[in-house]
Amino acid sequence: MIYNPQAEQADQHTREAQQLKNLKNLLKKVYSKVPFYKEKFDKAGVKPEDLKTLSDLKYFPFTTKSDLRDTYPLGLAAVPKEEIVEIHCSSGTTGIPVVDAYTRKDLDTWSECMARTYCAAGATSADVLQNAYGYGLFTGGVGAHYGGNKLGMTVIPISSGNTERQINVMRDFGSSVLTCTPSYALYIAEVLKKMNVDRDSLKLRIGCLGAEPWSDNMRREIEEKLKIKAYDIYGLTEITGPGVASECECQSGLHINEDFFYPEIINSETGEVLPYGERGELVFTTLTKEGTPLIRYRTRDITYLYREKCSCGRTTVKMHRLFGRVDDMLIIKGVNVFPAQIEQLLMQIKGLTPNYQIILTRGENHLDDMEIQVEVDEDIFSDETRKLETLKNYIFNSVKSKIGIYAKIKLVEPRSISRSEGKAKRVIDKRVI
């Protein structure tokens, strides 16, 4: 089922004409109303009227997270404060928070995008949505809630945490759609087993999961343990929150809501725009955002775009599931490594749980060392030492041959790695520079 056929099934000529019209209006608006963008455009030697075609956007400057922090709190607002009806921002744990301000129209757009997300996953107004994203300044909980309301689902705003209660609520109220981070979905499955709750006593059938990169192997693990179909959803605070892109029933890439968000892929080092199919950094321009519109925002997420006929009937461009983030890339003795690569490899090995951590240290020789700590199944952990050593050597050799690095492998007992009710912390960096 498609929530908005006119938008999601538009022909490419019609869609691009509307994108160009919205983009021209957006550039004029930010140039005249946001001093930050006027200064940035002038410095780059471009004016709004220089945009004649969509491809001309490449001449306009990027916006970065540093720009958002430098203009904190509302330096990027394009409307008077009295038109802003809601504000969200990042946690700010690594610095000044980044802010997203919404007008009433922006909230309507956000709700529409999330309604499309649920609809693409097969949800209807007859479903019960268990929203296990955190509420508050974080965009996840509220955005997921708005979309559930828009589609007409019964929404349970349970937020994250208190996992045993989550499962009781699931059972008591017949929750059929779960939305949370993938790592938390796995933890719910773990607690479900610990509580001896019969999975068949639940009505759960759909998972709309996002806010962190996760592998196809992790998807299979979630689907098997929770007996659901798990869909990847994508968004980020700076752009609007969840609802920017999502998978359809085909689970073959995420459809981007192109009528609201214009995507580009760039070479993260040179800024050059890359063609379809080439992997690079994802960049978004918010075509209709009123509160805090962004021009060519560098997400730091790594993926690629492609156009193909999708059997679901949507004609929007797709983005491949995230490979990781530019910021997350680890360089270990000259080799570029993404945590998602390690996860994909580990989850192909029988006897391991999906819980792992990467510990980075720097030795006296000033070289980086990586240790991968991974939990093993209870049956494996209680097995004889020789078998554990064989498993450890197998992981070591797999990492060496498939990723190209020498990593220390440490097998740890079940449930010894701390669980997360939000985004899982996979990398612990103890290096002293």
XYZ file of C-alpha atoms in Angstrom:
433
model
C 0.000 0.000 0.000
C 1.197 3.526 -0.816
C 0.269 6.419 1.463
C 0.533 9.239 -1.093
C 0.497 7.828 -4.645
C 0.608 11.268 -6.283
C 3.939 12.073 -4.613
C 5.474 8.616 -4.314
C 4.587 7.446 -7.833
C 5.139 10.675 -9.767
C 6.981 10.455 -13.080
C 10.527 11.748 -12.972
C 9.929 14.764 -15.231
C 7.084 16.029 -13.032
C 9.060 15.409 -9.848
C 12.187 17.202 -11.074
C 10.166 20.207 -12.262
C 8.668 20.552 -8.784
C 12.063 20.061 -7.127
C 13.572 22.822 -9.253
C 10.713 25.200 -8.442
C 11.009 24.498 -4.703
C 14.782 24.779 -4.800
C 14.698 28.192 -6.493
C 12.225 29.441 -3.887
C 14.320 27.996 -1.067
C 17.552 29.655 -2.201
C 15.846 33.034 -2.515
C 14.308 32.623 0.917
C 17.486 31.737 2.808
C 19.497 34.404 0.981
C 17.065 37.121 2.007
C 16.135 35.883 5.495
C 19.121 33.996 6.923
C 22.258 36.161 7.269
C 24.405 33.039 7.606
C 23.438 31.880 4.112
C 23.721 35.334 2.537
C 27.293 35.567 3.808
C 28.054 32.001 2.732
C 26.637 32.477 -0.783
C 28.427 35.804 -1.228
C 31.723 34.276 -0.141
C 31.245 31.440 -2.662
C 30.353 33.953 -5.385
C 26.857 32.578 -6.070
C 23.379 34.100 -6.062
C 19.998 32.321 -5.930
C 19.329 33.243 -9.569
C 22.437 31.280 -10.621
C 20.436 28.080 -10.192
C 18.970 27.315 -13.620
C 18.881 23.516 -13.385
C 19.016 20.975 -10.552
C 22.633 20.194 -11.404
C 23.554 23.837 -10.698
C 23.133 23.114 -7.008
C 26.709 21.792 -7.042
C 27.982 25.394 -7.235
C 26.415 26.302 -3.897
C 28.315 25.825 -0.618
C 27.797 22.967 1.821
C 26.382 23.274 5.315
C 28.102 21.298 8.062
C 27.402 20.322 11.650
C 29.970 22.914 12.732
C 27.863 25.584 11.008
C 24.829 24.492 12.993
C 26.781 24.668 16.247
C 28.271 28.051 15.369
C 24.778 29.488 14.813
C 23.265 27.945 17.980
C 20.513 28.296 19.029
C 18.376 29.784 16.235
C 20.822 31.459 13.871
C 19.545 29.398 10.925
C 15.856 30.134 11.502
C 14.162 31.475 8.373
C 10.914 32.525 10.068
C 10.062 34.773 13.042
C 10.220 33.026 16.421
C 6.451 33.250 16.846
C 6.011 30.948 13.810
C 8.156 28.236 15.392
C 5.875 25.798 17.211
C 8.363 23.082 18.205
C 12.092 22.658 18.746
C 14.233 19.516 18.813
C 17.965 19.120 19.107
C 20.731 16.567 19.435
C 21.991 15.445 22.818
C 25.014 17.707 22.634
C 27.174 15.096 24.381
C 30.070 15.849 22.029
C 29.641 19.615 21.954
C 27.012 22.312 21.413
C 23.675 20.745 20.340
C 22.372 21.111 16.801
C 18.866 22.541 16.613
C 15.907 21.804 14.362
C 13.002 24.237 14.592
C 9.580 23.439 13.124
C 6.658 25.511 11.926
C 3.170 24.027 11.863
C 3.673 23.126 8.206
C 6.992 21.438 9.032
C 5.260 19.224 11.591
C 2.628 18.292 9.004
C 5.405 17.338 6.573
C 7.176 15.284 9.253
C 3.972 13.449 10.101
C 3.340 12.734 6.417
C 6.842 11.319 5.930
C 6.519 8.971 8.890
C 3.048 7.875 7.789
C 4.617 6.935 4.441
C 7.302 5.007 6.350
C 4.802 2.866 8.239
C 2.650 2.381 5.167
C 5.667 1.182 3.155
C 6.276 -1.445 5.850
C 2.716 -2.716 5.525
C 1.120 -0.980 8.518
C -2.465 0.301 8.454
C -4.802 2.202 10.736
C -5.793 -1.148 12.261
C -2.305 -1.618 13.764
C -1.070 -0.869 17.279
C 2.255 0.981 17.303
C 4.667 0.419 20.178
C 6.973 3.422 20.047
C 10.143 2.491 21.948
C 12.202 5.453 20.791
C 13.138 8.031 23.411
C 10.852 11.040 23.725
C 11.996 14.582 24.498
C 14.443 16.751 22.557
C 15.537 13.688 20.547
C 13.536 13.582 17.297
C 12.971 9.808 17.221
C 10.127 9.348 19.687
C 8.030 12.359 18.748
C 8.482 11.939 15.001
C 7.529 8.267 15.152
C 4.503 9.228 17.266
C 3.304 11.894 14.831
C 3.498 9.458 11.921
C 1.521 6.826 13.807
C -1.184 9.382 14.532
C -1.233 10.503 10.900
C -1.750 6.950 9.651
C -4.443 6.390 12.270
C -2.717 3.678 14.284
C -3.229 3.220 18.008
C 0.018 4.647 19.412
C 1.592 3.457 22.663
C 4.180 6.110 23.656
C 6.149 3.787 25.917
C 9.586 5.260 25.063
C 12.784 3.282 25.598
C 13.812 1.232 28.621
C 12.054 -0.930 31.209
C 12.188 -3.852 28.812
C 10.131 -6.328 30.825
C 7.326 -3.792 30.911
C 7.740 -3.285 27.155
C 7.028 -6.976 26.644
C 4.054 -7.001 29.016
C 2.563 -3.989 27.219
C 3.187 -5.674 23.867
C 1.233 -8.687 25.011
C -1.560 -6.854 26.866
C -2.359 -4.310 24.157
C -1.625 -6.410 21.098
C 1.193 -4.277 19.687
C 1.726 -5.229 16.054
C 4.316 -2.622 14.966
C 7.511 -1.911 16.906
C 9.738 1.080 16.270
C 13.108 1.444 18.012
C 16.828 1.004 17.346
C 17.886 -2.371 15.886
C 20.142 -3.090 18.872
C 17.240 -2.511 21.247
C 15.004 -4.807 19.189
C 17.601 -7.562 19.698
C 17.678 -6.844 23.411
C 13.883 -7.119 23.564
C 14.215 -10.558 21.949
C 16.784 -11.514 24.558
C 14.569 -10.420 27.466
C 11.573 -12.124 25.856
C 13.440 -15.415 26.053
C 14.609 -14.721 29.598
C 11.008 -14.064 30.724
C 9.866 -17.329 29.094
C 7.191 -15.454 27.165
C 5.798 -17.430 24.249
C 6.552 -15.336 21.173
C 3.352 -16.622 19.569
C 1.358 -14.935 22.333
C 2.328 -11.581 20.800
C 0.773 -9.975 17.735
C 4.006 -8.281 16.679
C 4.563 -8.495 12.904
C 6.487 -5.374 11.770
C 9.625 -3.617 12.980
C 10.512 -0.112 11.739
C 14.071 0.198 12.972
C 16.716 2.868 12.579
C 18.944 5.539 14.194
C 22.073 3.379 13.821
C 23.717 1.426 10.981
C 22.885 -2.299 11.024
C 23.815 -5.168 8.765
C 21.660 -7.556 6.764
C 22.835 -10.336 9.057
C 21.574 -8.393 12.044
C 18.251 -7.952 10.245
C 17.982 -11.720 9.788
C 18.763 -12.247 13.467
C 16.020 -9.816 14.524
C 13.489 -11.305 12.133
C 14.226 -14.821 13.312
C 14.147 -14.062 17.039
C 11.154 -11.712 17.049
C 9.338 -13.397 14.137
C 8.726 -10.082 12.412
C 9.650 -8.406 9.145
C 12.239 -5.735 9.965
C 12.481 -2.570 7.869
C 15.263 -0.005 7.821
C 14.226 3.623 8.322
C 16.465 6.692 8.033
C 16.477 10.240 9.270
C 18.571 12.695 11.216
C 17.852 15.540 13.604
C 19.362 18.202 11.356
C 17.060 17.428 8.413
C 13.773 16.702 10.206
C 14.218 13.488 12.206
C 13.001 10.031 11.127
C 11.047 9.822 7.885
C 13.627 11.018 5.358
C 13.827 7.559 3.754
C 12.533 4.055 4.413
C 12.343 0.561 2.982
C 9.270 -0.822 1.265
C 8.061 -4.431 1.301
C 10.922 -5.374 -1.060
C 13.605 -4.545 1.525
C 15.955 -3.629 -1.312
C 16.996 -0.084 -0.459
C 15.372 2.944 1.140
C 13.019 5.176 -0.844
C 13.854 8.853 -0.259
C 10.944 11.292 0.052
C 12.262 13.361 -2.828
C 9.446 15.885 -2.781
C 10.806 17.110 0.575
C 14.496 16.198 0.565
C 16.883 16.579 -2.373
C 19.767 14.074 -2.116
C 23.300 14.139 -3.507
C 26.307 11.862 -3.088
C 29.705 13.524 -2.895
C 33.336 12.563 -2.601
C 33.877 13.418 1.074
C 37.419 14.650 0.410
C 36.921 16.758 -2.722
C 33.229 17.693 -2.495
C 32.684 16.491 -6.083
C 29.161 15.267 -6.859
C 29.231 11.559 -7.710
C 26.957 9.723 -10.180
C 24.307 7.154 -9.292
C 25.772 3.914 -8.047
C 28.993 5.414 -6.720
C 29.541 5.271 -2.990
C 30.220 8.469 -1.061
C 28.890 10.903 1.527
C 25.163 11.639 1.575
C 24.110 15.295 1.297
C 20.576 16.682 1.703
C 18.811 19.940 0.897
C 15.462 20.485 2.633
C 13.228 21.575 -0.246
C 10.187 22.740 1.729
C 11.454 23.247 5.295
C 10.304 26.555 6.797
C 11.771 26.675 10.323
C 15.450 25.832 9.823
C 16.002 24.985 6.145
C 19.385 23.560 5.187
C 21.303 23.844 1.925
C 23.502 20.885 0.964
C 23.877 19.522 4.475
C 26.721 17.004 4.800
C 25.318 14.097 6.794
C 28.669 12.217 7.079
C 26.704 9.027 6.279
C 28.144 6.764 3.589
C 25.890 5.187 0.957
C 25.026 5.439 -2.727
C 21.911 6.372 -4.720
C 20.276 4.426 -7.510
C 17.168 4.475 -9.636
C 15.487 1.226 -10.536
C 11.953 0.105 -11.141
C 10.630 -1.114 -7.802
C 7.865 -3.695 -7.695
C 6.193 -1.714 -4.893
C 5.254 0.936 -7.481
C 7.184 3.840 -5.947
C 9.313 5.844 -8.372
C 11.431 7.725 -5.854
C 15.213 7.368 -5.825
C 16.635 4.767 -3.456
C 19.608 4.919 -1.142
C 21.516 1.793 -0.193
C 21.505 0.925 3.485
C 24.247 2.817 5.313
C 27.758 1.442 5.190
C 28.723 3.607 8.153
C 29.762 7.197 8.762
C 32.785 9.150 7.612
C 33.357 9.892 11.313
C 33.122 6.188 12.241
C 35.787 5.041 9.831
C 38.704 3.540 11.750
C 42.194 3.559 10.281
C 44.090 0.653 11.797
C 47.696 0.357 10.614
C 46.777 1.945 7.299
C 43.603 -0.092 6.691
C 40.191 1.661 6.555
C 37.649 -0.245 8.633
C 33.989 0.412 9.415
C 32.355 -1.212 12.474
C 29.512 -2.399 10.222
C 32.008 -4.566 8.291
C 33.006 -6.320 11.494
C 29.376 -6.780 12.518
C 28.500 -8.312 9.159
C 31.361 -10.772 9.494
C 30.689 -11.737 13.134
C 27.029 -12.400 12.517
C 27.879 -15.000 9.886
C 29.712 -17.104 12.471
C 27.694 -19.712 14.317
C 27.928 -19.640 18.105
C 28.251 -15.857 18.513
C 25.590 -13.463 19.814
C 24.973 -10.094 18.062
C 26.675 -8.269 20.955
C 30.230 -7.072 20.446
C 32.553 -4.151 21.117
C 35.694 -2.887 19.406
C 38.398 -1.665 21.786
C 41.101 0.590 20.322
C 44.412 1.161 22.103
C 47.828 2.568 21.190
C 50.943 0.699 22.259
C 54.419 1.879 23.162
C 55.424 1.576 19.503
C 52.744 4.190 18.674
C 50.844 1.696 16.519
C 47.116 1.197 16.919
C 45.793 -2.090 18.239
C 42.251 -3.395 17.891
C 40.584 -5.914 20.174
C 37.199 -7.344 19.251
C 35.226 -8.539 22.242
C 32.283 -10.702 21.269
C 29.797 -12.659 23.322
C 29.338 -16.356 22.645
C 26.199 -18.439 23.071
C 25.728 -20.110 26.441
C 26.204 -23.561 24.932
C 29.497 -22.538 23.361
C 30.775 -20.723 26.448
C 30.232 -23.792 28.632
C 32.043 -25.974 26.093
C 35.590 -27.205 26.442
C 38.498 -24.753 26.200
C 39.838 -26.320 23.006
C 36.629 -25.565 21.103
C 36.626 -21.962 22.327
C 40.198 -21.567 21.156
C 39.260 -22.998 17.755
C 36.396 -20.502 17.461
C 38.673 -17.643 18.508
C 41.251 -18.567 15.863
C 38.537 -18.859 13.219
C 37.320 -15.312 13.977
C 40.898 -14.007 13.917
C 41.580 -15.551 10.513
C 38.236 -14.370 9.103
C 38.911 -10.774 10.157
C 42.438 -10.985 8.748
C 41.384 -12.433 5.377
C 38.138 -10.537 4.772
C 38.898 -7.135 6.306
C 42.671 -7.123 6.121
C 43.611 -6.366 9.720
C 45.152 -8.270 12.606
C 42.835 -7.926 15.596
C 42.982 -9.461 19.028
C 39.889 -11.583 19.633
C 38.388 -11.962 23.085
C 35.418 -14.285 23.623
C 33.323 -13.164 26.574
C 30.479 -14.790 28.437
C 26.823 -14.178 27.518
C 25.272 -10.876 28.706
C 28.644 -9.452 29.801
C 28.627 -6.587 27.272
C 26.369 -3.752 28.403
C 23.081 -3.387 26.539
C 21.721 -0.149 25.170
C 18.130 1.075 25.132
C 19.094 3.594 22.456
C 22.024 3.523 20.068
C 24.520 0.761 20.770
C 28.077 1.879 21.621
C 30.219 -0.393 19.481
C 33.609 1.350 19.605
C 35.585 2.175 22.758
C 38.563 4.334 21.839
C 41.262 4.283 24.518
C 44.025 5.651 22.305
C 46.134 8.473 23.748
C 47.530 10.721 21.053
